[in-house]
Every structure is written in structure tokens, then in C-alpha cells.
Amino acid sequence: MKIQTNALNVLERTSHYLKSGLLKKQPLWYKVVAAYPPQKDLTRKVKRVNEVLKNASELEPSKKALYKTRIQPNRLKNKLYQSQKLKFLEDDLRKLFYEQHPWELADPKNLIENEKIMHKTLNWKTIRQLYVPLSGESVVQRTLYILENENLSLLNAYDKARFEYYRVKIEQESEENISKEESAMYGAVFDKSLVEFGFNKEQEIIEKWKQDAEAATQLLEARFSSRTTAAEEESGPQDKEDVFGLENIESFDDVAKS
Amino acid sequence: MSFNKLLRKSRLSQVKDSNTLTAVRLSKLYPSQQIIETGPASFYRKDFGLKSKLPSKVNKRYVVVDKLDTIEHMTEFEAEAGFYWNKLRFQEFNIPLETRNGKNPLFFGNTRNIPRNQEELNTSKISEVLNLDESTPTSKKIELLEILKNYRGSFLKFLSDKNPEKLIRIKSGLDCELHDEITQFIFSLKEEESPALKKPICNLATDKINGTPIMKGTGGFSYRLKGKLTTSPNGFSEGSVVPARLISSVPSHWQIAVGGLVAAAPHQTMNSLGKIAANNPGKHLREAEIPVSVQKAVLSSNGAIRLEVAGVDSKNGVKVNYDNSYSSRPNYFERDSKNTEISAKNILELLNKET
């Protein structure tokens, strides 16, 4: 179906239909809409950057000190249709946690929803959860649980959850290291470490850069030499000036003598 | 499920909004946006769980999203996972991240900066205790004044308990200095009694005056504890030897890149540059692999991670002494494991002789 862009003209169109006899009876909403016509076009259109800037410049006071006194219906900001701002305590706690621990943002997060997990009610009695990976969100949810169930202030609850998180993280990291050591002791041989892998990747790029740079240098040199030979041919070899007086000196011993 | 519940439970809501300062982003000292990954099946469809699927040309599994929706109705993203690899590589160094505080921040340190002692409390300004600064709007100030008026009675009671002499002076119309009492009183009120005196919690993580972050713990970089040794079939070791690369050869500013982080190059390495060049004939200095041992990593106040590295003699694997301000610590355990190896060899030789 074609996008209905003329929703604002609904009254106009209906009145035409009534006049022509296409509609025999006035719709119930007809008088109401006539009294309170729609002021905002609700269809979503792609806004170009220039258009936005143009509108912004209109809002600025004019240089001639003349101001718009009449409000046009399409310029009127109607908050009725604007979505409400949602404010949750979680957002504040999340912001605080990630600003205090910016490197936690470096742990990748999977945003693909899992319906089975989504409908589960999780009990945040402990910070460890079976279905949810440990991340900053665990601290946020645990803080909310402590706030509800324990008699602590918001910041104290947050700090408690934060230290619990640290503890579990320390445990996880130690376990990972120990398991790696254990497997090494049992004879496991590991492939290249991540540092080495990264180093080799860099090496590849540097080698490529070196090849490109060499090719570019050769090209430059070739151009330069062709230009100089062309210039020599034009001016002739006899014009070449001996700036340093090198022709008269036979060897470096002469330089030393002079 | 209501929309409210659905939104709060969604994974998308767990992503911190990326409204960070441009200076922080450009400095690239620490991440400012959440790295988003996707599973193999979803990646095949380029579905990252965002507003819409990403273009089919995207060939990286990790992306960083700037804005979920823009005026062009498109998601702004960038394929970037450098900070993630930095974190993983740092774990291979086998060293803990140190902070400037004396106590281990993974076990101590509250979010709210409580004045450490009475002196610190007395020297702080009343405006500081009230969380007022130049940016506070006038309406907020008027609101605070109204609230403080209600506390007049309880303040007089507080004064009569603490310093009754001053109360008498006030009553008799004489001047008297009340700064210390006021700061103490307001601080005792804070948070517990009046929510209006509270600082918004999301503002606690940045120092408004300097604009620097107030990181807690290790800033989430590493949770390794101090004093942990690595056991391997060759014995104990502390730290590990990793390949590095010389990135800046300006004489006063030698720098080495190790595992995606930058460190000041050890002097010994710089002295043996000729040797390095001889070992890598026909190569650019940047191509040379320089083995180093990462000694120490410190989280500085601006959020950057500073590494201290020591040179390693590539022939016999013994650490070279380096002369700089860092506290050089002999590696006893490595030496011990070497001694045991030597003694074991000697014993074997003796046994062979007897037979």
C-alpha cells in the first residue's frame, strides 16, 4: 500500500466526498475534527541534514529584531504525540558503574534476545546467575535487590554489589589461569598466544606498507629522473653548473690538502 | 508482559548510552562505548540485535554503536574491538594492574568520597558539602535554601551539643565563626535524611573540576591479584616474555608497543639497537621483534594504563638490568628454577660417573 502522507487532509477529503455524494452521512468524528483539526503530521519522513539546519536557523532571533508573533500550526510543538521520557533508577546505576569501570565496556555483549531467558524471573539473591553472564548489569540488578531487601542506602547497596562483583571476577580470572596452568602441566601445548598473533598481524601490515612505500618511492624517483633528463635535454649539458667545484677535485685527498 | 517490563528486561536496555565526552573518545585511553558481538548464525544474517540488520558488507563480529537511531533513521556503527583484544592480551602478561592508592581497590574504597578525617572536613567549603558549583542552576539553589531553613531547629540542637558556647554567643548577638559546625552538620545530614542534598549518583564518577574520571577498582581492566606466580613445567615464573616493537625512535622519547599498549623502552634495548639491526638485515627498525618482559602496569589518574618493561637478552634469556626510576626487583624464582636445573645436571653427571 502506498504510504498515506495526506492524513492531515482527512477533513478536507471527507467534505469533498460529502459534497459529491460519495458519502451520504456525516461521520461521527466529522464535527470534532473540524473543531480540533490535527496539528501534526504523524507520518515519518526522512529528514535531510540541511532541512534540520534550516529549521534551526529559523528558530534563532532575526538580525532585524523582528520576531514571529503568529504560531503556525505545523510549527507548534505538540507534546501530546511525543513519546514520554522514561526514567529508571537502573539507568543511573548503569551509567555510574560503566563510568567508574570503563574497561568493562570492552567485554563484548550479545544483544540477540533469547525468549526463554527473557521470560524467566531471576532471583538476584546472589550476583551469580545461571542464565545471565556476569557483567555490569549484574551489579545493577543486585543493587536493586539489596535496596529492596536490606536496610541500606542506595550508595551502600551499590558498593556492596560492586565488591561482590569484584570478588566473583577475581575468582573467575584465577580459575581460568589455574586451569590453563594445570593443562600445561598435563602436557597441553598451546597455539600462538594472542600477543604473538597480534604481533604477526602487525608484521603483515608493515610488510605490505613497506612494499607499497618502495613501489611509490621507485615511481617518484622515475618521475624525478625523467623530469631532470628532459630538462637537461632542453637546456643542454653545457649549462650544467658545477656548484660545488667537484670536477676539479680528483679524490678526497685533494679535499684534505686544500 | 507490559512494555515497561519488556524494555527493562531487554538486552538492548543493558547497553550504556554512549553520551561520552568527545575528548575521552578521541584520547582512546579507555573504551567509551559498549562492544557488541553476535553469534555465528546471527552474524550470517548480520543481525546484531540492533534496530535493523547491518549492511552485508560488515565482516567483523564486534561492533561499536554510536547512536541507535539518527535523523536519517539509520544506526551509526563502527567495526572496532581493539579494547577487547587489549584486555585479553594483558591477561597474557601475567601481572596484576596496580593503582596509585595504598590499599587494594578491589577490596576497599567507597563510591562516595567521605572526608578521611576531621581536618579534611573542616577545610572543605560549605558549597562543596552542599554539592553546589558554578553550573548549579539558580532554581536549585533557591530550593536548597528552602530545605536548609527547615533544619534551623535541628542545627541549633546540634550546636548546643557540640559547642554550647557558640550558641550563647549567637543568642547574645555576637559574631562567631560557624564554618566547621555547619560543614559537620550538613555532612551528618547528607543522604540519610534529606534526599535533596544528595548528589545525583550518575555524577559521582567524574571529577567536575578536572574533568577526569574517578575510576573505582581497576577500572574493570584486570582482576588479577598481586603475588600470584605462574607454574609451568619449567618451574615458577613471574610475568612472561612477549614480542614488542619499537614505535618511536626519537632519542628522548623511545617507545615500545607491547600487546596493543605503549611503554617507555628500556635503556638497555636502546643501547643494543645496533645488535638488533644486525640481527634483522635489510629490515626497517619497526619490523624488528624485540623480546621484553612486562614488569609492572599502573592505572594512572587520567585512566591510561602505563607499562614498565625490561629488556631480555635473546641469547640466554636472562633479564637485562635496566637503569631507570622503576623499582627493579630481582627475579628470585626464575633464578631458583635455574639453580635447580644446574644442580640436577650436576647430580646426573655424578650418578653417571659412579656407574
Coordinates of C-alpha atoms in Angstrom, one line a residue:
Chain A
M1 CA 0.0 0.0 0.0
K2 CA 1.2 3.5 -0.7
I3 CA 2.3 5.5 2.3
Q4 CA -0.6 7.7 3.4
T5 CA 1.0 11.1 3.5
N6 CA -2.2 13.1 3.4
A7 CA -3.6 12.1 6.7
L8 CA -3.8 15.8 7.7
N9 CA -6.3 16.4 4.8
V10 CA -8.8 13.9 6.1
L11 CA -11.4 16.6 6.9
E12 CA -11.0 18.2 3.5
R13 CA -11.3 15.0 1.7
T14 CA -14.3 13.9 3.6
S15 CA -16.1 17.2 2.9
H16 CA -15.4 16.7 -0.8
Y17 CA -16.9 13.2 -0.6
L18 CA -20.0 14.6 1.2
K19 CA -20.4 17.3 -1.4
S20 CA -20.1 14.9 -4.3
G21 CA -22.4 12.4 -2.7
L22 CA -19.9 9.7 -2.2
L23 CA -20.7 9.8 1.5
K24 CA -24.3 10.3 2.4
K25 CA -24.0 10.7 6.1
Q26 CA -21.5 12.8 8.1
P27 CA -19.1 10.5 10.0
L28 CA -19.3 10.8 13.8
W29 CA -15.9 12.3 14.1
Y30 CA -16.5 15.0 11.4
K31 CA -17.5 17.9 13.7
V32 CA -15.0 17.0 16.4
V33 CA -12.1 17.0 13.9
A34 CA -13.4 20.2 12.3
A35 CA -13.3 21.9 15.7
Y36 CA -9.9 20.5 16.6
P37 CA -8.0 19.8 13.4
P38 CA -4.9 17.7 13.5
Q39 CA -1.9 19.9 14.0
K40 CA 0.9 17.5 13.4
D41 CA 1.8 15.3 10.5
L42 CA 2.5 11.9 12.1
T43 CA 3.9 10.2 9.1
R44 CA 7.6 9.6 9.4
K45 CA 9.7 11.2 6.7
V46 CA 13.4 11.0 6.1
K47 CA 14.9 14.3 7.3
R48 CA 17.8 15.7 5.4
V49 CA 20.6 17.3 7.3
N50 CA 20.2 20.6 5.5
E51 CA 16.5 20.7 6.3
V52 CA 17.2 20.3 10.0
L53 CA 19.7 23.1 9.9
K54 CA 17.3 25.3 8.0
N55 CA 14.7 24.8 10.7
A56 CA 17.3 25.5 13.4
S57 CA 18.2 28.8 11.8
E58 CA 14.6 29.8 11.7
L59 CA 14.4 29.5 15.5
E60 CA 17.2 31.9 16.1
P61 CA 16.1 35.6 16.6
S62 CA 16.3 37.5 13.4
K63 CA 19.0 40.2 13.0
K64 CA 16.4 42.8 12.2
A65 CA 15.0 42.4 15.6
L66 CA 11.7 41.3 14.2
Y67 CA 10.1 38.3 15.8
K68 CA 7.5 35.9 14.6
T69 CA 4.4 36.5 16.6
R70 CA 2.0 34.2 14.9
I71 CA 2.3 30.5 15.6
Q72 CA 1.8 28.3 12.6
P73 CA 0.0 25.0 13.3
N74 CA 2.8 22.9 11.7
R75 CA 5.5 24.7 13.8
L76 CA 3.5 24.2 17.0
K77 CA 5.2 21.7 19.3
N78 CA 2.5 19.4 20.4
K79 CA 3.7 17.3 23.3
L80 CA 0.6 15.1 23.1
Y81 CA 2.1 12.9 20.4
Q82 CA 5.7 12.9 21.7
S83 CA 6.8 9.9 23.5
Q84 CA 7.4 10.3 27.2
K85 CA 10.9 10.2 28.6
L86 CA 11.4 7.0 30.6
K87 CA 13.4 7.3 33.7
F88 CA 14.6 4.3 35.6
L89 CA 17.0 4.0 38.5
E90 CA 18.8 1.2 36.6
D91 CA 20.0 3.7 34.0
D92 CA 21.6 5.9 36.7
L93 CA 23.3 2.9 38.3
R94 CA 24.4 1.6 34.9
K95 CA 25.9 4.9 34.0
L96 CA 27.7 5.2 37.3
F97 CA 29.1 1.6 37.1
Y98 CA 30.4 2.0 33.5
E99 CA 31.9 5.4 34.1
Q100 CA 33.7 4.0 37.1
H101 CA 34.7 0.9 35.2
P102 CA 35.1 1.9 31.6
W103 CA 37.1 -1.2 30.7
E104 CA 34.0 -3.3 31.4
L105 CA 32.6 -1.9 28.2
A106 CA 35.3 -3.8 26.4
D107 CA 33.8 -7.1 27.2
P108 CA 31.5 -7.9 24.2
K109 CA 27.8 -8.1 24.9
N110 CA 25.4 -10.2 22.9
L111 CA 22.2 -8.4 22.2
I112 CA 20.3 -11.1 20.5
E113 CA 17.3 -11.9 22.7
N114 CA 16.6 -15.3 24.0
E115 CA 12.9 -15.7 24.6
K116 CA 13.2 -18.5 27.1
I117 CA 15.6 -16.5 29.3
M118 CA 13.6 -13.3 28.9
H119 CA 10.5 -14.7 30.4
K120 CA 12.4 -16.1 33.4
T121 CA 12.1 -14.3 36.7
L122 CA 15.6 -14.1 38.1
N123 CA 16.3 -14.1 41.8
W124 CA 19.1 -11.7 42.5
K125 CA 19.8 -13.2 45.9
T126 CA 23.3 -13.8 44.6
I127 CA 25.2 -12.0 42.0
R128 CA 25.9 -15.2 40.1
Q129 CA 23.1 -16.2 37.7
L130 CA 22.8 -19.4 35.7
Y131 CA 21.2 -17.8 32.6
V132 CA 22.9 -14.4 32.6
P133 CA 26.6 -13.7 32.0
L134 CA 28.4 -11.8 34.7
S135 CA 28.6 -8.1 33.7
G136 CA 27.9 -4.6 34.9
E137 CA 24.2 -5.5 34.6
S138 CA 24.6 -8.0 37.4
V139 CA 25.8 -5.2 39.7
V140 CA 22.8 -3.1 38.7
Q141 CA 20.2 -5.8 39.4
R142 CA 21.9 -6.9 42.6
T143 CA 21.9 -3.3 43.9
L144 CA 18.2 -3.1 43.2
Y145 CA 17.7 -6.4 45.1
I146 CA 19.7 -5.2 48.1
L147 CA 17.8 -1.9 48.1
E148 CA 14.5 -3.7 48.3
N149 CA 15.5 -6.4 50.8
E150 CA 18.2 -5.0 53.0
N151 CA 18.1 -1.8 55.0
L152 CA 20.9 0.0 53.2
S153 CA 21.1 3.4 51.4
L154 CA 21.4 3.4 47.7
L155 CA 25.2 4.0 47.5
N156 CA 25.9 1.5 50.2
A157 CA 23.9 -1.1 48.4
Y158 CA 25.7 -0.3 45.2
D159 CA 29.1 -0.6 46.9
K160 CA 28.1 -3.9 48.4
A161 CA 27.1 -5.2 45.0
R162 CA 30.2 -3.8 43.4
F163 CA 32.6 -5.6 45.8
E164 CA 30.6 -8.8 45.4
Y165 CA 31.2 -8.4 41.7
Y166 CA 34.9 -7.9 42.1
R167 CA 35.1 -11.0 44.2
V168 CA 33.4 -13.2 41.6
K169 CA 35.5 -11.7 38.9
I170 CA 38.7 -12.4 40.8
E171 CA 37.6 -15.9 41.3
Q172 CA 36.8 -16.4 37.6
E173 CA 40.1 -15.0 36.5
S174 CA 42.1 -17.1 39.0
E175 CA 40.2 -20.2 37.9
E176 CA 40.9 -19.5 34.3
N177 CA 44.6 -19.1 35.0
I178 CA 44.9 -22.2 37.1
S179 CA 43.1 -24.4 34.6
K180 CA 45.5 -23.2 31.9
E181 CA 48.5 -24.0 34.2
E182 CA 47.0 -27.4 35.0
S183 CA 46.6 -28.3 31.4
A184 CA 50.1 -27.1 30.6
M185 CA 51.4 -29.4 33.4
Y186 CA 49.5 -32.3 31.9
G187 CA 51.3 -31.7 28.7
A188 CA 49.0 -29.4 26.7
V189 CA 50.7 -27.4 24.0
F190 CA 49.1 -24.1 23.2
D191 CA 49.0 -22.4 19.9
K192 CA 50.3 -18.9 19.4
S193 CA 49.4 -16.5 22.2
L194 CA 47.2 -13.5 21.4
V195 CA 50.1 -11.2 21.8
E196 CA 52.1 -13.1 19.2
F197 CA 49.1 -13.4 17.0
G198 CA 48.6 -9.6 17.1
F199 CA 52.3 -9.1 16.5
N200 CA 52.3 -11.2 13.4
K201 CA 49.2 -9.4 12.1
E202 CA 51.0 -6.1 12.5
Q203 CA 54.0 -7.6 10.7
E204 CA 51.9 -8.5 7.7
I205 CA 50.5 -4.9 7.5
I206 CA 54.0 -3.4 7.9
E207 CA 55.4 -5.7 5.2
K208 CA 52.5 -4.6 2.9
W209 CA 53.2 -1.0 3.8
K210 CA 56.9 -1.4 3.0
Q211 CA 56.2 -2.9 -0.4
D212 CA 53.8 -0.1 -1.2
A213 CA 56.2 2.5 0.0
E214 CA 59.0 1.1 -2.0
A215 CA 56.9 1.0 -5.1
A216 CA 55.8 4.5 -4.5
T217 CA 59.4 5.7 -4.0
Q218 CA 60.5 4.0 -7.2
L219 CA 57.7 5.7 -9.1
L220 CA 58.7 9.1 -7.6
E221 CA 62.4 8.5 -8.5
A222 CA 61.5 7.5 -12.0
R223 CA 59.4 10.6 -12.4
F224 CA 62.0 12.8 -11.0
S225 CA 64.8 11.4 -13.1
S226 CA 62.7 11.6 -16.3
R227 CA 61.9 15.2 -15.5
T228 CA 65.6 16.1 -14.9
T229 CA 66.7 14.3 -18.1
A230 CA 64.0 16.2 -20.0
A231 CA 65.2 19.5 -18.5
E232 CA 68.8 18.6 -19.3
E233 CA 67.9 17.8 -22.9
E234 CA 66.1 21.1 -23.2
S235 CA 68.9 23.3 -21.7
G236 CA 71.9 21.2 -22.9
P237 CA 74.7 19.7 -20.9
Q238 CA 77.0 22.7 -21.3
D239 CA 74.7 24.8 -19.0
K240 CA 75.1 22.5 -16.1
E241 CA 76.8 24.5 -13.3
D242 CA 79.5 23.0 -11.1
V243 CA 78.2 24.4 -7.9
F244 CA 80.5 22.5 -5.6
G245 CA 83.5 22.7 -7.8
L246 CA 83.7 18.9 -7.8
E247 CA 85.1 18.5 -11.3
N248 CA 88.4 19.9 -10.4
I249 CA 88.9 17.6 -7.4
E250 CA 90.1 14.2 -8.2
S251 CA 90.0 12.4 -4.9
F252 CA 89.2 13.0 -1.2
D253 CA 92.9 13.5 -0.6
D254 CA 92.7 16.7 -2.6
V255 CA 90.0 18.0 -0.3
A256 CA 92.2 17.3 2.7
K257 CA 95.1 19.1 1.0
S258 CA 93.1 22.1 0.1
Chain B
M1 CA 4.3 -8.7 29.6
S2 CA 3.9 -4.9 29.8
F3 CA 6.1 -2.7 27.7
N4 CA 7.8 -1.3 30.8
K5 CA 8.8 -4.8 31.9
L6 CA 9.8 -5.9 28.5
L7 CA 12.0 -2.9 28.0
R8 CA 13.7 -3.3 31.3
K9 CA 14.4 -7.0 30.7
S10 CA 15.7 -6.5 27.2
R11 CA 19.4 -6.8 26.5
L12 CA 19.4 -3.6 24.5
S13 CA 18.5 -1.6 27.6
Q14 CA 21.6 -3.0 29.3
V15 CA 23.8 -1.1 26.9
K16 CA 25.1 2.1 28.4
D17 CA 24.3 5.1 26.3
S18 CA 27.3 6.4 24.5
N19 CA 27.0 10.1 25.5
T20 CA 30.6 10.5 26.5
L21 CA 32.8 13.4 26.1
T22 CA 34.5 13.7 22.7
A23 CA 37.8 14.3 24.4
V24 CA 37.5 10.8 26.0
R25 CA 36.7 9.2 22.7
L26 CA 39.5 10.9 20.9
S27 CA 42.1 10.2 23.5
K28 CA 41.3 6.4 23.2
L29 CA 42.8 5.8 26.6
Y30 CA 39.9 3.6 27.6
P31 CA 36.7 2.5 25.9
S32 CA 33.8 4.8 25.8
Q33 CA 31.3 2.6 24.1
Q34 CA 30.0 -1.0 24.6
I35 CA 31.4 -3.6 22.3
I36 CA 28.6 -5.6 20.8
E37 CA 29.0 -9.1 19.5
T38 CA 26.8 -11.6 17.8
G39 CA 26.6 -15.4 17.4
P40 CA 27.7 -17.1 14.2
A41 CA 24.1 -17.8 13.0
S42 CA 23.0 -14.2 13.6
F43 CA 26.2 -12.9 12.1
Y44 CA 25.4 -14.8 8.9
R45 CA 22.3 -12.6 8.8
K46 CA 24.2 -9.6 10.0
D47 CA 21.8 -9.4 12.9
F48 CA 23.4 -7.7 15.9
G49 CA 20.2 -7.3 17.9
L50 CA 20.0 -3.6 16.9
K51 CA 17.2 -1.6 15.4
S52 CA 17.9 -3.2 12.0
K53 CA 20.3 -5.5 10.4
L54 CA 23.7 -4.2 9.5
P55 CA 24.9 -4.0 5.9
S56 CA 26.0 -7.3 4.4
K57 CA 29.5 -5.9 3.8
V58 CA 30.3 -5.9 7.5
N59 CA 32.8 -8.7 8.1
K60 CA 33.7 -8.1 11.7
R61 CA 31.9 -9.8 14.6
Y62 CA 32.4 -7.0 17.0
V63 CA 30.9 -3.6 16.5
V64 CA 30.6 -0.4 18.5
V65 CA 27.3 1.6 18.2
D66 CA 27.3 5.3 18.4
K67 CA 23.6 6.0 18.0
L68 CA 20.7 3.6 17.7
D69 CA 18.7 6.0 15.6
T70 CA 19.7 9.2 13.8
I71 CA 17.7 11.7 11.8
E72 CA 18.4 9.7 8.7
H73 CA 16.8 6.7 10.5
M74 CA 20.0 4.7 10.4
T75 CA 22.2 3.1 13.1
E76 CA 25.6 4.6 13.3
F77 CA 28.2 1.9 14.0
E78 CA 31.9 1.1 13.6
A79 CA 33.6 -2.3 13.5
E80 CA 36.0 -2.0 16.3
A81 CA 37.2 -4.4 19.0
G82 CA 40.7 -3.1 19.8
F83 CA 40.0 -2.6 23.5
Y84 CA 38.7 -6.1 23.8
W85 CA 41.9 -7.5 22.4
N86 CA 43.9 -5.2 24.7
K87 CA 42.2 -6.7 27.7
L88 CA 42.8 -10.3 26.5
R89 CA 46.5 -9.6 25.7
F90 CA 47.1 -8.0 29.0
Q91 CA 46.0 -11.2 30.7
E92 CA 48.8 -13.0 29.0
F93 CA 51.4 -10.7 30.7
N94 CA 50.6 -12.5 33.9
I95 CA 50.9 -9.3 36.0
P96 CA 48.4 -7.5 38.2
L97 CA 47.3 -4.0 37.5
E98 CA 48.4 -1.6 40.2
T99 CA 46.7 1.6 41.2
R100 CA 48.1 4.6 43.0
N101 CA 46.1 4.0 46.1
G102 CA 47.8 2.3 49.0
K103 CA 45.1 -0.2 49.7
N104 CA 43.9 -2.7 47.1
P105 CA 41.0 -1.0 45.4
L106 CA 39.3 -4.4 44.8
F107 CA 38.6 -4.7 48.5
F108 CA 38.5 -1.1 49.7
G109 CA 37.2 2.3 48.7
N110 CA 33.6 3.6 48.7
T111 CA 31.9 5.4 45.9
R112 CA 31.1 8.5 47.9
N113 CA 34.2 10.4 48.8
I114 CA 33.9 10.6 52.6
P115 CA 36.4 13.1 54.1
R116 CA 39.1 11.0 55.7
N117 CA 39.4 12.9 58.9
Q118 CA 38.1 15.9 60.8
E119 CA 40.7 18.2 59.3
E120 CA 39.7 17.4 55.7
L121 CA 36.1 18.0 56.6
N122 CA 36.8 21.3 58.3
T123 CA 38.9 22.6 55.3
S124 CA 36.2 21.8 52.8
K125 CA 33.9 24.6 51.7
I126 CA 30.3 24.7 52.6
S127 CA 29.4 24.9 48.9
E128 CA 31.4 21.7 48.3
V129 CA 29.5 19.9 51.1
L130 CA 26.2 21.1 49.6
N131 CA 27.3 19.9 46.1
L132 CA 27.0 23.4 44.7
D133 CA 29.2 24.8 42.0
E134 CA 29.1 27.3 39.2
S135 CA 26.9 25.1 37.0
T136 CA 24.2 24.7 39.6
P137 CA 21.0 26.5 38.3
T138 CA 19.5 29.3 40.5
S139 CA 16.3 27.4 40.9
K140 CA 18.2 24.5 42.6
K141 CA 20.0 27.0 44.9
I142 CA 16.6 28.5 46.0
E143 CA 15.2 25.1 46.6
L144 CA 18.2 24.2 48.7
L145 CA 17.9 27.4 50.8
E146 CA 14.2 26.5 51.5
I147 CA 15.3 23.0 52.6
L148 CA 18.1 24.3 54.8
K149 CA 15.6 26.6 56.6
N150 CA 13.7 23.6 57.9
Y151 CA 16.9 22.4 59.5
R152 CA 17.4 25.5 61.6
G153 CA 16.0 23.9 64.8
S154 CA 18.0 20.7 64.5
F155 CA 21.2 22.7 63.8
L156 CA 20.7 24.7 67.0
K157 CA 20.3 21.4 68.8
F158 CA 23.4 20.1 67.2
L159 CA 25.3 23.2 68.2
S160 CA 24.1 23.0 71.8
D161 CA 25.5 19.5 72.0
K162 CA 28.8 20.2 70.2
N163 CA 29.7 23.8 71.2
P164 CA 27.2 25.4 73.6
E165 CA 29.5 28.5 74.0
K166 CA 28.9 29.5 70.4
L167 CA 25.2 29.1 70.8
I168 CA 25.3 31.5 73.7
R169 CA 27.3 34.0 71.6
I170 CA 24.7 33.8 68.8
K171 CA 21.9 34.2 71.2
S172 CA 23.5 37.3 72.7
G173 CA 24.0 38.8 69.2
L174 CA 27.8 38.4 69.0
D175 CA 29.7 37.4 65.9
C176 CA 31.1 33.9 65.8
E177 CA 32.7 31.6 63.3
L178 CA 30.5 28.6 62.5
H179 CA 32.1 27.1 59.4
D180 CA 33.3 23.9 61.0
E181 CA 30.0 23.2 62.7
I182 CA 28.0 23.9 59.6
T183 CA 30.1 21.5 57.4
Q184 CA 29.9 18.8 60.1
F185 CA 26.2 19.3 60.5
I186 CA 25.4 19.2 56.8
F187 CA 27.6 16.2 56.3
S188 CA 25.9 14.3 59.1
L189 CA 22.5 15.1 57.4
K190 CA 23.6 14.1 53.9
E191 CA 21.9 11.2 52.2
E192 CA 20.3 9.7 55.2
E193 CA 17.8 12.5 55.9
S194 CA 17.5 14.8 53.0
P195 CA 17.3 13.4 49.5
A196 CA 17.6 16.9 48.1
L197 CA 21.1 17.3 49.4
K198 CA 22.2 14.2 47.6
K199 CA 24.4 14.5 44.5
P200 CA 22.9 12.7 41.5
I201 CA 24.5 9.3 41.6
C202 CA 25.5 9.3 37.9
N203 CA 27.7 12.4 38.5
L204 CA 29.8 10.6 41.1
A205 CA 32.1 9.1 38.6
T206 CA 33.6 12.3 37.2
D207 CA 35.7 14.9 38.8
K208 CA 33.8 18.1 37.7
I209 CA 36.8 20.4 38.3
N210 CA 39.4 18.5 36.3
G211 CA 37.0 16.6 34.1
T212 CA 38.9 13.4 34.8
P213 CA 37.2 10.1 35.6
I214 CA 37.0 8.8 39.1
M215 CA 37.7 5.1 38.4
K216 CA 37.0 2.5 41.0
G217 CA 38.8 -0.8 41.5
T218 CA 41.0 -1.3 38.4
G219 CA 38.5 0.4 36.1
G220 CA 37.4 -3.1 35.1
F221 CA 40.7 -3.8 33.3
S222 CA 42.1 -6.7 35.2
Y223 CA 41.1 -8.6 38.3
R224 CA 44.3 -10.5 38.9
L225 CA 45.7 -10.4 42.4
K226 CA 49.2 -9.5 43.5
G227 CA 51.8 -12.1 44.3
K228 CA 50.4 -14.9 42.0
L229 CA 53.1 -16.9 40.4
T230 CA 52.7 -18.9 37.3
T231 CA 53.6 -22.6 37.4
S232 CA 54.8 -24.2 34.3
P233 CA 56.7 -27.5 33.6
N234 CA 59.9 -25.4 33.7
G235 CA 59.3 -24.0 37.2
F236 CA 57.8 -20.9 38.6
S237 CA 57.8 -17.6 36.8
E238 CA 56.5 -14.2 37.4
G239 CA 55.4 -12.3 34.2
S240 CA 56.2 -13.6 30.7
V241 CA 58.4 -12.7 27.8
V242 CA 56.5 -11.2 24.9
P243 CA 57.4 -9.7 21.5
A244 CA 57.4 -6.0 21.2
R245 CA 58.1 -3.4 18.6
L246 CA 59.9 -0.1 18.6
I247 CA 57.4 2.6 17.5
S248 CA 59.1 5.8 18.3
S249 CA 62.8 6.3 17.7
V250 CA 63.1 9.9 18.8
P251 CA 66.1 9.8 21.1
S252 CA 64.4 11.4 24.1
H253 CA 61.2 9.6 23.6
W254 CA 61.9 5.9 23.0
Q255 CA 58.6 4.0 22.9
I256 CA 57.8 0.3 22.6
A257 CA 54.5 -1.2 21.7
V258 CA 53.6 -4.4 23.6
G259 CA 50.3 -6.2 23.1
G260 CA 48.5 -3.1 21.9
L261 CA 49.7 -0.9 24.8
V262 CA 52.6 1.6 24.7
A263 CA 55.5 1.6 27.2
A264 CA 58.7 3.6 27.6
A265 CA 61.5 1.4 26.0
P266 CA 64.2 0.2 28.5
H267 CA 67.6 1.8 28.1
Q268 CA 69.4 -1.4 27.6
T269 CA 67.3 -2.2 24.5
M270 CA 68.1 1.2 23.1
N271 CA 71.8 0.6 23.7
S272 CA 71.7 -2.6 21.8
L273 CA 70.0 -1.1 18.8
G274 CA 73.0 -1.9 16.6
K275 CA 72.7 -5.6 17.6
I276 CA 69.0 -5.6 16.8
A277 CA 69.7 -4.0 13.4
A278 CA 72.5 -6.6 12.7
N279 CA 70.1 -9.5 13.6
N280 CA 67.5 -8.1 11.2
P281 CA 69.4 -7.3 8.0
G282 CA 67.5 -5.3 5.3
K283 CA 64.6 -4.6 7.6
H284 CA 63.1 -1.4 8.9
L285 CA 63.6 -0.8 12.6
R286 CA 59.8 -1.2 13.1
E287 CA 59.9 -4.7 11.7
A288 CA 62.3 -5.9 14.3
E289 CA 61.0 -8.1 17.0
I290 CA 62.3 -7.1 20.4
P291 CA 61.7 -9.5 23.3
V292 CA 60.7 -7.8 26.5
S293 CA 59.4 -8.7 29.9
V294 CA 56.5 -6.6 31.2
Q295 CA 57.3 -5.7 34.8
K296 CA 54.6 -3.5 36.0
A297 CA 51.3 -2.0 34.9
V298 CA 49.9 1.1 36.6
L299 CA 46.5 2.7 36.2
S300 CA 47.2 6.4 36.2
S301 CA 44.8 9.1 37.3
N302 CA 43.6 10.0 33.8
G303 CA 42.6 6.5 33.1
A304 CA 45.6 5.5 31.0
I305 CA 47.5 2.3 31.6
R306 CA 51.2 2.7 31.9
L307 CA 53.5 -0.3 31.4
E308 CA 57.0 -0.7 32.6
V309 CA 59.1 -3.2 30.6
A310 CA 62.6 -4.7 30.9
G311 CA 64.8 -5.8 28.1
V312 CA 65.5 -9.5 27.7
D313 CA 68.8 -10.9 26.3
S314 CA 67.6 -13.0 23.4
K315 CA 70.7 -15.3 23.6
N316 CA 70.4 -16.8 27.1
G317 CA 67.0 -15.5 28.2
V318 CA 68.3 -13.6 31.2
K319 CA 66.8 -10.3 32.1
V320 CA 69.0 -7.4 31.5
N321 CA 69.3 -4.8 34.2
Y322 CA 67.7 -1.5 33.2
D323 CA 68.5 1.8 34.8
N324 CA 65.5 3.9 35.4
S325 CA 63.4 5.1 38.2
Y326 CA 61.3 1.9 38.4
S327 CA 62.0 -0.3 41.4
S328 CA 63.9 -3.2 39.9
R329 CA 63.3 -6.4 41.6
P330 CA 65.4 -9.5 41.1
N331 CA 63.5 -12.5 39.9
Y332 CA 64.3 -14.9 42.6
F333 CA 62.1 -17.7 41.4
E334 CA 63.4 -17.7 37.9
R335 CA 66.9 -17.9 39.4
D336 CA 65.8 -20.6 41.7
S337 CA 64.4 -22.7 38.9
K338 CA 67.7 -22.2 37.0
N339 CA 69.7 -23.3 40.1
T340 CA 67.7 -26.4 40.5
E341 CA 68.2 -27.2 36.8
I342 CA 72.0 -26.8 37.2
S343 CA 72.1 -28.8 40.5
A344 CA 70.0 -31.6 38.8
K345 CA 72.5 -31.7 35.9
N346 CA 75.4 -32.0 38.4
I347 CA 73.7 -34.8 40.2
L348 CA 73.1 -36.7 37.0
E349 CA 76.7 -36.3 36.0
L350 CA 77.8 -37.7 39.3
L351 CA 75.5 -40.6 39.0
N352 CA 76.7 -41.4 35.5
K353 CA 80.3 -41.3 36.8
E354 CA 79.6 -43.8 39.6
T355 CA 78.0 -46.3 37.2

